[in-house]
Amino acid sequence: MLGTRITNARILTMDPARPTARELGIWQGRIVGLDEEIAGLSARHTVDLDGAVVLPGFVDPHVHLTWTGLKAAAPSVAPCRRADDVLRVVAQAVADSPEGAWLDFGGYDQRTLDRPLTAADLDTVSAGRRVYLGHLSGHACLVNSAVLRGLPPQEGIRPDGFLAEGAMGAALRTRPPHSLAELAGAIGRAALTCRAEGVTACAEAGVGGRLFGRTPVEAAAYQLAHESGRLPLRVRLMVAADALHPVTAAPEDTTGRALDLGLRTGFGGGRLSLGALKVFTDGGMMARTAALTAPYRDGSGTSGELQDSPEALAETIVAGHLAGWQLAVHAIGDRAVDVALDALEAAQRLAPRPTARHRVEHAGLVRPDQLPRLAALGVTVVVQPSFLRHYGDDYATVLGADRADWLYGGRSFLDHGIPLAGSSDRPVADGAPLRAVQFMVERTSLSGRSIGPAEALTVEQALRAYTLDAARACHWETETGSLTPGKRADLVVLADDPRRVDPSKIGDIEVLRTYVDGDDRL
């Protein structure tokens, strides 16, 4: 007997051995068969989908659920286009807050305002409160003098209050800590949004880090969310590299740095497990801290920055490889990609581990000469196509016509045999997978500007990047990513077939139901 029979559906399995089906059987949370394999079997529940389309549940291998949930609960200055309007939003929140409070705001972006704000501007409306405006990119912030006074002297602390990368991390560490209950609630809210958009599995991109971490016990917040029934999808936790500490182990174990108990990629299962080790090599394009080999063309003369020296970054990457971790190396600019490639090549020479499936996160600007090196290493690139849609006009302008076509590639990766996974980096950009699939196919910005049209994917390729190849990036391909007997019954029901509608309409397709372990209840 089946637990559930899904019938009268247009099933796109993403399994090359059997691409389509009309019926699917589920038993105890797993797919047991398709069409003739389940013919004649009775079922406790039959779901007639009346011709709706079924796909494997979307996998988003790079998100920030905690940040997403916290940001959604905080006031935002994103709609503002004038500096004075931002100050009015801050002043209103100050008026409604107790004396001495710390006030968080989301959505600050100096590029869209009539003038950049400064700490002195914030001081005029903050009434002694500590004010923190998180930059849209997640790689910078603007703070007032009350926050600046509490920071230890270090590189990057600017008197105007605009802090990037490590200086931003220093400001975050002075914030009163969030409670575990508050964090678990934020995770739950963000996870529900993901699931409503058809996401059944995701990877939280860096818990425990000093740079972006909301708390050193963020993993405990995930555990609380899971135990309290607020985790309606499966999550792999990437661990920030600076959460590891030196340990003493047998020389042959090559584990010089580790989490307590030596935990690493693969620990856990079901809804919550450990994933890759997250290593930051550079910053972000919006904050102009992504590390480039040639300057940004915005008149600043800057080429971005590395998070540390190439030697120190290589040491961290090699140590993580030797300790048995899958590595997720954040590298947006082409200079950072060079650093990541050099270090990954050194790690594999020292201790070959072809099954590691290391990843390069973002790969925002990859030169053509870097493609063969990525292919030779067998790394997966995890890109964010929605960045092109929302920020492509800015990125293409500050990089110039000779580099714009290399932004967030697609076809060139596949042509070189480089595994490609799509992701959102939620909440930095729109997290809906169907809209990202559309952008992978169209490669146009909000203004209609075409960016790297030769990098466009077919709809089938884009769907694979959000299903089977995204699952593979997380070492999940034996469990999810295709509708194959034996795998978990993680699937999404759509009102139309993304392959059959006009590409400009893919993002508008309605998500009717999302099943995790064969259950569409929340």
mmCIF file of N, CA, C and O in Angstrom, residues 293-386:
data_model
loop_
_atom_site.group_PDB
_atom_site.id
_atom_site.type_symbol
_atom_site.label_atom_id
_atom_site.label_comp_id
_atom_site.label_asym_id
_atom_site.label_seq_id
_atom_site.Cartn_x
_atom_site.Cartn_y
_atom_site.Cartn_z
ATOM 1 N N THR A 293 41.133 42.345 -10.109
ATOM 2 C CA THR A 293 42.498 42.527 -10.599
ATOM 3 C C THR A 293 42.693 43.896 -11.239
ATOM 4 O O THR A 293 43.821 44.355 -11.396
ATOM 5 N N ALA A 294 41.615 44.561 -11.614
ATOM 6 C CA ALA A 294 41.661 45.928 -12.151
ATOM 7 C C ALA A 294 40.599 46.744 -11.432
ATOM 8 O O ALA A 294 39.573 46.211 -11.004
ATOM 9 N N PRO A 295 40.799 48.059 -11.286
ATOM 10 C CA PRO A 295 39.910 48.864 -10.438
ATOM 11 C C PRO A 295 38.471 48.925 -10.938
ATOM 12 O O PRO A 295 38.174 48.735 -12.117
ATOM 13 N N TYR A 296 37.583 49.228 -9.989
ATOM 14 C CA TYR A 296 36.212 49.597 -10.338
ATOM 15 C C TYR A 296 36.253 50.891 -11.145
ATOM 16 O O TYR A 296 37.094 51.765 -10.905
ATOM 17 N N ARG A 297 35.324 51.012 -12.066
ATOM 18 C CA ARG A 297 35.285 52.212 -12.900
ATOM 19 C C ARG A 297 34.206 53.175 -12.410
ATOM 20 O O ARG A 297 33.305 53.571 -13.141
ATOM 21 N N ASP A 298 34.323 53.518 -11.134
ATOM 22 C CA ASP A 298 33.382 54.445 -10.524
ATOM 23 C C ASP A 298 34.082 55.698 -10.021
ATOM 24 O O ASP A 298 33.492 56.491 -9.281
ATOM 25 N N GLY A 299 35.366 55.853 -10.423
ATOM 26 C CA GLY A 299 36.129 57.020 -10.000
ATOM 27 C C GLY A 299 36.796 56.891 -8.656
ATOM 28 O O GLY A 299 37.542 57.775 -8.240
ATOM 29 N N SER A 300 36.551 55.773 -7.949
ATOM 30 C CA SER A 300 37.130 55.609 -6.613
ATOM 31 C C SER A 300 38.580 55.160 -6.653
ATOM 32 O O SER A 300 39.322 55.356 -5.688
ATOM 33 N N GLY A 301 38.986 54.508 -7.757
ATOM 34 C CA GLY A 301 40.350 53.992 -7.847
ATOM 35 C C GLY A 301 40.574 52.715 -7.062
ATOM 36 O O GLY A 301 41.667 52.149 -7.081
ATOM 37 N N THR A 302 39.548 52.217 -6.370
ATOM 38 C CA THR A 302 39.702 51.018 -5.562
ATOM 39 C C THR A 302 39.533 49.759 -6.400
ATOM 40 O O THR A 302 38.814 49.755 -7.410
ATOM 41 N N SER A 303 40.182 48.679 -5.959
ATOM 42 C CA SER A 303 40.013 47.361 -6.575
ATOM 43 C C SER A 303 39.416 46.361 -5.599
ATOM 44 O O SER A 303 39.526 45.157 -5.792
ATOM 45 N N GLY A 304 38.816 46.874 -4.514
ATOM 46 C CA GLY A 304 38.270 45.975 -3.506
ATOM 47 C C GLY A 304 39.325 45.514 -2.539
ATOM 48 O O GLY A 304 40.425 46.083 -2.468
ATOM 49 N N GLU A 305 39.018 44.471 -1.794
ATOM 50 C CA GLU A 305 39.959 44.012 -0.774
ATOM 51 C C GLU A 305 39.784 42.533 -0.479
ATOM 52 O O GLU A 305 38.673 41.988 -0.570
ATOM 53 N N LEU A 306 40.897 41.903 -0.128
ATOM 54 C CA LEU A 306 40.860 40.534 0.375
ATOM 55 C C LEU A 306 40.604 40.581 1.878
ATOM 56 O O LEU A 306 40.973 41.550 2.555
ATOM 57 N N GLN A 307 39.999 39.527 2.413
ATOM 58 C CA GLN A 307 39.732 39.478 3.844
ATOM 59 C C GLN A 307 40.997 39.273 4.665
ATOM 60 O O GLN A 307 41.036 39.589 5.857
ATOM 61 N N ASP A 308 42.033 38.743 4.040
ATOM 62 C CA ASP A 308 43.305 38.509 4.718
ATOM 63 C C ASP A 308 44.364 38.393 3.635
ATOM 64 O O ASP A 308 44.047 38.477 2.434
ATOM 65 N N SER A 309 45.597 38.145 4.017
ATOM 66 C CA SER A 309 46.639 37.961 3.010
ATOM 67 C C SER A 309 46.390 36.665 2.243
ATOM 68 O O SER A 309 45.781 35.729 2.787
ATOM 69 N N PRO A 310 46.820 36.578 0.988
ATOM 70 C CA PRO A 310 46.652 35.323 0.245
ATOM 71 C C PRO A 310 47.250 34.132 0.977
ATOM 72 O O PRO A 310 46.691 33.026 0.928
ATOM 73 N N GLU A 311 48.362 34.342 1.667
ATOM 74 C CA GLU A 311 49.008 33.240 2.391
ATOM 75 C C GLU A 311 48.133 32.754 3.552
ATOM 76 O O GLU A 311 47.989 31.541 3.775
ATOM 77 N N ALA A 312 47.546 33.697 4.295
ATOM 78 C CA ALA A 312 46.699 33.307 5.426
ATOM 79 C C ALA A 312 45.420 32.622 4.943
ATOM 80 O O ALA A 312 44.965 31.637 5.539
ATOM 81 N N LEU A 313 44.854 33.134 3.854
ATOM 82 C CA LEU A 313 43.664 32.490 3.304
ATOM 83 C C LEU A 313 43.967 31.086 2.819
ATOM 84 O O LEU A 313 43.186 30.152 3.043
ATOM 85 N N ALA A 314 45.115 30.919 2.165
ATOM 86 C CA ALA A 314 45.505 29.590 1.690
ATOM 87 C C ALA A 314 45.695 28.633 2.855
ATOM 88 O O ALA A 314 45.309 27.455 2.783
ATOM 89 N N GLU A 315 46.283 29.121 3.943
ATOM 90 C CA GLU A 315 46.493 28.270 5.115
ATOM 91 C C GLU A 315 45.158 27.759 5.666
ATOM 92 O O GLU A 315 45.015 26.574 6.017
ATOM 93 N N THR A 316 44.159 28.650 5.719
ATOM 94 C CA THR A 316 42.840 28.250 6.209
ATOM 95 C C THR A 316 42.196 27.223 5.281
ATOM 96 O O THR A 316 41.616 26.223 5.734
ATOM 97 N N ILE A 317 42.290 27.461 3.981
ATOM 98 C CA ILE A 317 41.680 26.553 3.007
ATOM 99 C C ILE A 317 42.347 25.185 3.047
ATOM 100 O O ILE A 317 41.677 24.141 3.056
ATOM 101 N N VAL A 318 43.662 25.162 3.095
ATOM 102 C CA VAL A 318 44.381 23.886 3.143
ATOM 103 C C VAL A 318 44.052 23.146 4.440
ATOM 104 O O VAL A 318 43.814 21.924 4.435
ATOM 105 N N ALA A 319 44.025 23.857 5.562
ATOM 106 C CA ALA A 319 43.719 23.210 6.846
ATOM 107 C C ALA A 319 42.319 22.600 6.827
ATOM 108 O O ALA A 319 42.104 21.486 7.327
ATOM 109 N N GLY A 320 41.347 23.306 6.245
ATOM 110 C CA GLY A 320 40.001 22.760 6.163
ATOM 111 C C GLY A 320 39.936 21.526 5.288
ATOM 112 O O GLY A 320 39.236 20.549 5.605
ATOM 113 N N HIS A 321 40.641 21.555 4.175
ATOM 114 C CA HIS A 321 40.700 20.389 3.285
ATOM 115 C C HIS A 321 41.302 19.188 4.000
ATOM 116 O O HIS A 321 40.767 18.071 3.935
ATOM 117 N N LEU A 322 42.424 19.413 4.692
ATOM 118 C CA LEU A 322 43.085 18.311 5.390
ATOM 119 C C LEU A 322 42.216 17.743 6.507
ATOM 120 O O LEU A 322 42.305 16.554 6.824
ATOM 121 N N ALA A 323 41.382 18.586 7.097
ATOM 122 C CA ALA A 323 40.529 18.138 8.201
ATOM 123 C C ALA A 323 39.272 17.421 7.718
ATOM 124 O O ALA A 323 38.453 17.001 8.533
ATOM 125 N N GLY A 324 39.100 17.285 6.399
ATOM 126 C CA GLY A 324 37.986 16.506 5.878
ATOM 127 C C GLY A 324 36.736 17.291 5.550
ATOM 128 O O GLY A 324 35.700 16.692 5.238
ATOM 129 N N TRP A 325 36.820 18.618 5.580
ATOM 130 C CA TRP A 325 35.655 19.431 5.262
ATOM 131 C C TRP A 325 35.458 19.568 3.757
ATOM 132 O O TRP A 325 36.425 19.601 3.001
ATOM 133 N N GLN A 326 34.211 19.676 3.352
ATOM 134 C CA GLN A 326 33.917 20.282 2.061
ATOM 135 C C GLN A 326 34.118 21.778 2.267
ATOM 136 O O GLN A 326 33.741 22.326 3.308
ATOM 137 N N LEU A 327 34.707 22.456 1.297
ATOM 138 C CA LEU A 327 34.969 23.879 1.420
ATOM 139 C C LEU A 327 34.012 24.667 0.537
ATOM 140 O O LEU A 327 33.761 24.287 -0.616
ATOM 141 N N ALA A 328 33.479 25.755 1.082
ATOM 142 C CA ALA A 328 32.673 26.705 0.323
ATOM 143 C C ALA A 328 33.417 28.030 0.400
ATOM 144 O O ALA A 328 33.366 28.715 1.423
ATOM 145 N N VAL A 329 34.142 28.356 -0.649
ATOM 146 C CA VAL A 329 35.031 29.514 -0.632
ATOM 147 C C VAL A 329 34.326 30.699 -1.283
ATOM 148 O O VAL A 329 34.064 30.699 -2.487
ATOM 149 N N HIS A 330 34.015 31.689 -0.468
ATOM 150 C CA HIS A 330 33.393 32.920 -0.956
ATOM 151 C C HIS A 330 34.436 33.685 -1.774
ATOM 152 O O HIS A 330 35.459 34.125 -1.244
ATOM 153 N N ALA A 331 34.175 33.834 -3.071
ATOM 154 C CA ALA A 331 35.075 34.590 -3.951
ATOM 155 C C ALA A 331 34.217 35.259 -5.016
ATOM 156 O O ALA A 331 33.703 34.590 -5.906
ATOM 157 N N ILE A 332 34.073 36.567 -4.932
ATOM 158 C CA ILE A 332 33.235 37.296 -5.881
ATOM 159 C C ILE A 332 34.068 37.909 -6.999
ATOM 160 O O ILE A 332 33.791 37.717 -8.172
ATOM 161 N N GLY A 333 35.092 38.670 -6.661
ATOM 162 C CA GLY A 333 35.929 39.292 -7.674
ATOM 163 C C GLY A 333 36.933 38.326 -8.277
ATOM 164 O O GLY A 333 37.268 37.304 -7.681
ATOM 165 N N ASP A 334 37.446 38.660 -9.481
ATOM 166 C CA ASP A 334 38.358 37.731 -10.159
ATOM 167 C C ASP A 334 39.681 37.583 -9.423
ATOM 168 O O ASP A 334 40.307 36.524 -9.481
ATOM 169 N N ARG A 335 40.118 38.610 -8.707
ATOM 170 C CA ARG A 335 41.332 38.459 -7.894
ATOM 171 C C ARG A 335 41.092 37.463 -6.766
ATOM 172 O O ARG A 335 41.962 36.619 -6.463
ATOM 173 N N ALA A 336 39.934 37.526 -6.138
ATOM 174 C CA ALA A 336 39.604 36.563 -5.088
ATOM 175 C C ALA A 336 39.489 35.156 -5.661
ATOM 176 O O ALA A 336 39.884 34.176 -5.008
ATOM 177 N N VAL A 337 38.965 35.030 -6.874
ATOM 178 C CA VAL A 337 38.885 33.711 -7.506
ATOM 179 C C VAL A 337 40.288 33.151 -7.728
ATOM 180 O O VAL A 337 40.531 31.956 -7.523
ATOM 181 N N ASP A 338 41.242 33.997 -8.127
ATOM 182 C CA ASP A 338 42.630 33.549 -8.258
ATOM 183 C C ASP A 338 43.152 32.994 -6.937
ATOM 184 O O ASP A 338 43.797 31.939 -6.892
ATOM 185 N N VAL A 339 42.899 33.719 -5.847
ATOM 186 C CA VAL A 339 43.358 33.277 -4.530
ATOM 187 C C VAL A 339 42.721 31.938 -4.164
ATOM 188 O O VAL A 339 43.397 31.015 -3.667
ATOM 189 N N ALA A 340 41.420 31.800 -4.421
ATOM 190 C CA ALA A 340 40.728 30.550 -4.113
ATOM 191 C C ALA A 340 41.294 29.401 -4.934
ATOM 192 O O ALA A 340 41.539 28.293 -4.402
ATOM 193 N N LEU A 341 41.524 29.620 -6.218
ATOM 194 C CA LEU A 341 42.051 28.564 -7.079
ATOM 195 C C LEU A 341 43.449 28.144 -6.652
ATOM 196 O O LEU A 341 43.760 26.939 -6.589
ATOM 197 N N ASP A 342 44.300 29.110 -6.358
ATOM 198 C CA ASP A 342 45.663 28.783 -5.913
ATOM 199 C C ASP A 342 45.628 27.911 -4.666
ATOM 200 O O ASP A 342 46.360 26.915 -4.562
ATOM 201 N N ALA A 343 44.769 28.288 -3.709
ATOM 202 C CA ALA A 343 44.719 27.551 -2.450
ATOM 203 C C ALA A 343 44.107 26.166 -2.625
ATOM 204 O O ALA A 343 44.598 25.185 -2.045
ATOM 205 N N LEU A 344 43.049 26.062 -3.412
ATOM 206 C CA LEU A 344 42.429 24.754 -3.636
ATOM 207 C C LEU A 344 43.361 23.817 -4.398
ATOM 208 O O LEU A 344 43.420 22.611 -4.112
ATOM 209 N N GLU A 345 44.114 24.360 -5.353
ATOM 210 C CA GLU A 345 45.095 23.538 -6.066
ATOM 211 C C GLU A 345 46.169 23.041 -5.112
ATOM 212 O O GLU A 345 46.570 21.860 -5.166
ATOM 213 N N ALA A 346 46.636 23.911 -4.220
ATOM 214 C CA ALA A 346 47.660 23.513 -3.246
ATOM 215 C C ALA A 346 47.120 22.427 -2.318
ATOM 216 O O ALA A 346 47.831 21.452 -2.003
ATOM 217 N N ALA A 347 45.869 22.578 -1.891
ATOM 218 C CA ALA A 347 45.272 21.590 -0.990
ATOM 219 C C ALA A 347 45.163 20.222 -1.659
ATOM 220 O O ALA A 347 45.504 19.185 -1.059
ATOM 221 N N GLN A 348 44.712 20.197 -2.912
ATOM 222 C CA GLN A 348 44.554 18.917 -3.600
ATOM 223 C C GLN A 348 45.906 18.286 -3.949
ATOM 224 O O GLN A 348 46.024 17.056 -3.991
ATOM 225 N N ARG A 349 46.919 19.104 -4.193
ATOM 226 C CA ARG A 349 48.263 18.532 -4.419
ATOM 227 C C ARG A 349 48.784 17.869 -3.154
ATOM 228 O O ARG A 349 49.388 16.803 -3.197
ATOM 229 N N LEU A 350 48.556 18.523 -2.034
ATOM 230 C CA LEU A 350 49.072 18.026 -0.756
ATOM 231 C C LEU A 350 48.367 16.744 -0.318
ATOM 232 O O LEU A 350 48.998 15.807 0.182
ATOM 233 N N ALA A 351 47.056 16.698 -0.520
ATOM 234 C CA ALA A 351 46.270 15.525 -0.103
ATOM 235 C C ALA A 351 45.101 15.370 -1.067
ATOM 236 O O ALA A 351 44.014 15.894 -0.807
ATOM 237 N N PRO A 352 45.302 14.687 -2.182
ATOM 238 C CA PRO A 352 44.226 14.563 -3.183
ATOM 239 C C PRO A 352 42.952 13.975 -2.574
ATOM 240 O O PRO A 352 42.987 12.955 -1.886
ATOM 241 N N ARG A 353 41.850 14.671 -2.801
ATOM 242 C CA ARG A 353 40.540 14.217 -2.312
ATOM 243 C C ARG A 353 39.502 14.590 -3.350
ATOM 244 O O ARG A 353 38.757 15.561 -3.208
ATOM 245 N N PRO A 354 39.437 13.832 -4.442
ATOM 246 C CA PRO A 354 38.544 14.209 -5.552
ATOM 247 C C PRO A 354 37.067 14.189 -5.194
ATOM 248 O O PRO A 354 36.258 14.783 -5.908
ATOM 249 N N THR A 355 36.688 13.511 -4.121
ATOM 250 C CA THR A 355 35.276 13.440 -3.734
ATOM 251 C C THR A 355 34.859 14.597 -2.820
ATOM 252 O O THR A 355 33.720 14.634 -2.374
ATOM 253 N N ALA A 356 35.767 15.521 -2.577
ATOM 254 C CA ALA A 356 35.466 16.606 -1.629
ATOM 255 C C ALA A 356 34.347 17.514 -2.132
ATOM 256 O O ALA A 356 33.573 18.051 -1.360
ATOM 257 N N ARG A 357 34.293 17.734 -3.448
ATOM 258 C CA ARG A 357 33.301 18.619 -4.051
ATOM 259 C C ARG A 357 33.351 20.016 -3.456
ATOM 260 O O ARG A 357 32.341 20.583 -3.026
ATOM 261 N N HIS A 358 34.537 20.575 -3.414
ATOM 262 C CA HIS A 358 34.659 21.943 -2.940
ATOM 263 C C HIS A 358 33.866 22.883 -3.841
ATOM 264 O O HIS A 358 33.606 22.574 -5.009
ATOM 265 N N ARG A 359 33.507 24.027 -3.293
ATOM 266 C CA ARG A 359 32.640 24.983 -3.975
ATOM 267 C C ARG A 359 33.276 26.366 -3.989
ATOM 268 O O ARG A 359 33.977 26.731 -3.051
ATOM 269 N N VAL A 360 32.999 27.123 -5.026
ATOM 270 C CA VAL A 360 33.290 28.557 -5.044
ATOM 271 C C VAL A 360 31.945 29.273 -4.998
ATOM 272 O O VAL A 360 31.120 29.127 -5.904
ATOM 273 N N GLU A 361 31.731 30.016 -3.927
ATOM 274 C CA GLU A 361 30.475 30.731 -3.728
ATOM 275 C C GLU A 361 30.506 32.065 -4.474
ATOM 276 O O GLU A 361 31.455 32.833 -4.335
ATOM 277 N N HIS A 362 29.506 32.311 -5.242
ATOM 278 C CA HIS A 362 29.268 33.546 -6.006
ATOM 279 C C HIS A 362 29.954 33.534 -7.361
ATOM 280 O O HIS A 362 29.298 33.671 -8.376
ATOM 281 N N ALA A 363 31.311 33.432 -7.388
ATOM 282 C CA ALA A 363 32.015 33.477 -8.676
ATOM 283 C C ALA A 363 31.458 34.612 -9.526
ATOM 284 O O ALA A 363 31.119 34.437 -10.695
ATOM 285 N N GLY A 364 31.379 35.791 -8.912
ATOM 286 C CA GLY A 364 30.703 36.906 -9.545
ATOM 287 C C GLY A 364 31.384 37.421 -10.794
ATOM 288 O O GLY A 364 30.731 37.824 -11.745
ATOM 289 N N LEU A 365 32.712 37.422 -10.788
ATOM 290 C CA LEU A 365 33.470 37.874 -11.957
ATOM 291 C C LEU A 365 34.575 36.859 -12.207
ATOM 292 O O LEU A 365 35.577 36.830 -11.485
ATOM 293 N N VAL A 366 34.378 36.023 -13.197
ATOM 294 C CA VAL A 366 35.343 34.970 -13.536
ATOM 295 C C VAL A 366 35.866 35.246 -14.944
ATOM 296 O O VAL A 366 35.099 35.304 -15.902
ATOM 297 N N ARG A 367 37.184 35.396 -15.057
ATOM 298 C CA ARG A 367 37.799 35.626 -16.366
ATOM 299 C C ARG A 367 37.818 34.327 -17.172
ATOM 300 O O ARG A 367 37.861 33.232 -16.593
ATOM 301 N N PRO A 368 37.839 34.421 -18.498
ATOM 302 C CA PRO A 368 37.889 33.203 -19.315
ATOM 303 C C PRO A 368 39.081 32.310 -18.999
ATOM 304 O O PRO A 368 38.954 31.074 -19.046
ATOM 305 N N ASP A 369 40.249 32.889 -18.636
ATOM 306 C CA ASP A 369 41.422 32.054 -18.348
ATOM 307 C C ASP A 369 41.281 31.280 -17.041
ATOM 308 O O ASP A 369 42.048 30.340 -16.791
ATOM 309 N N GLN A 370 40.310 31.648 -16.202
ATOM 310 C CA GLN A 370 40.118 30.936 -14.942
ATOM 311 C C GLN A 370 39.222 29.708 -15.095
ATOM 312 O O GLN A 370 39.204 28.832 -14.227
ATOM 313 N N LEU A 371 38.486 29.632 -16.192
ATOM 314 C CA LEU A 371 37.535 28.534 -16.379
ATOM 315 C C LEU A 371 38.215 27.169 -16.434
ATOM 316 O O LEU A 371 37.752 26.222 -15.768
ATOM 317 N N PRO A 372 39.310 26.985 -17.199
ATOM 318 C CA PRO A 372 39.949 25.663 -17.207
ATOM 319 C C PRO A 372 40.467 25.236 -15.829
ATOM 320 O O PRO A 372 40.452 24.040 -15.505
ATOM 321 N N ARG A 373 40.903 26.186 -15.032
ATOM 322 C CA ARG A 373 41.388 25.841 -13.690
ATOM 323 C C ARG A 373 40.236 25.367 -12.798
ATOM 324 O O ARG A 373 40.387 24.404 -12.034
ATOM 325 N N LEU A 374 39.104 26.049 -12.883
ATOM 326 C CA LEU A 374 37.927 25.597 -12.137
ATOM 327 C C LEU A 374 37.530 24.191 -12.558
ATOM 328 O O LEU A 374 37.212 23.336 -11.720
ATOM 329 N N ALA A 375 37.545 23.953 -13.862
ATOM 330 C CA ALA A 375 37.155 22.633 -14.379
ATOM 331 C C ALA A 375 38.105 21.555 -13.888
ATOM 332 O O ALA A 375 37.675 20.460 -13.488
ATOM 333 N N ALA A 376 39.414 21.837 -13.921
ATOM 334 C CA ALA A 376 40.399 20.834 -13.518
ATOM 335 C C ALA A 376 40.250 20.456 -12.052
ATOM 336 O O ALA A 376 40.517 19.305 -11.667
ATOM 337 N N LEU A 377 39.829 21.406 -11.230
ATOM 338 C CA LEU A 377 39.660 21.139 -9.802
ATOM 339 C C LEU A 377 38.362 20.399 -9.495
ATOM 340 O O LEU A 377 38.208 19.853 -8.405
ATOM 341 N N GLY A 378 37.424 20.422 -10.427
ATOM 342 C CA GLY A 378 36.144 19.766 -10.178
ATOM 343 C C GLY A 378 35.273 20.487 -9.174
ATOM 344 O O GLY A 378 34.362 19.880 -8.589
ATOM 345 N N VAL A 379 35.526 21.783 -8.962
ATOM 346 C CA VAL A 379 34.714 22.520 -7.993
ATOM 347 C C VAL A 379 33.361 22.875 -8.598
ATOM 348 O O VAL A 379 33.210 22.956 -9.819
ATOM 349 N N THR A 380 32.391 23.076 -7.736
ATOM 350 C CA THR A 380 31.079 23.561 -8.144
ATOM 351 C C THR A 380 31.035 25.067 -7.937
ATOM 352 O O THR A 380 31.473 25.564 -6.895
ATOM 353 N N VAL A 381 30.538 25.800 -8.917
ATOM 354 C CA VAL A 381 30.314 27.232 -8.720
ATOM 355 C C VAL A 381 28.849 27.432 -8.336
ATOM 356 O O VAL A 381 27.954 26.841 -8.941
ATOM 357 N N VAL A 382 28.648 28.232 -7.304
ATOM 358 C CA VAL A 382 27.312 28.498 -6.779
ATOM 359 C C VAL A 382 27.017 29.976 -7.020
ATOM 360 O O VAL A 382 27.550 30.846 -6.326
ATOM 361 N N VAL A 383 26.199 30.257 -8.034
ATOM 362 C CA VAL A 383 25.977 31.636 -8.480
ATOM 363 C C VAL A 383 24.602 32.137 -8.034
ATOM 364 O O VAL A 383 23.747 31.349 -7.615
ATOM 365 N N GLN A 384 24.412 33.450 -8.151
ATOM 366 C CA GLN A 384 23.157 34.095 -7.755
ATOM 367 C C GLN A 384 22.602 34.882 -8.945
ATOM 368 O O GLN A 384 22.889 36.080 -9.096
ATOM 369 N N PRO A 385 21.826 34.259 -9.796
ATOM 370 C CA PRO A 385 21.329 34.942 -10.992
ATOM 371 C C PRO A 385 20.468 36.159 -10.694
ATOM 372 O O PRO A 385 20.416 37.092 -11.494
ATOM 373 N N SER A 386 19.808 36.194 -9.540
ATOM 374 C CA SER A 386 18.964 37.349 -9.216
ATOM 375 C C SER A 386 19.787 38.617 -9.024
ATOM 376 O O SER A 386 19.249 39.728 -9.129
#
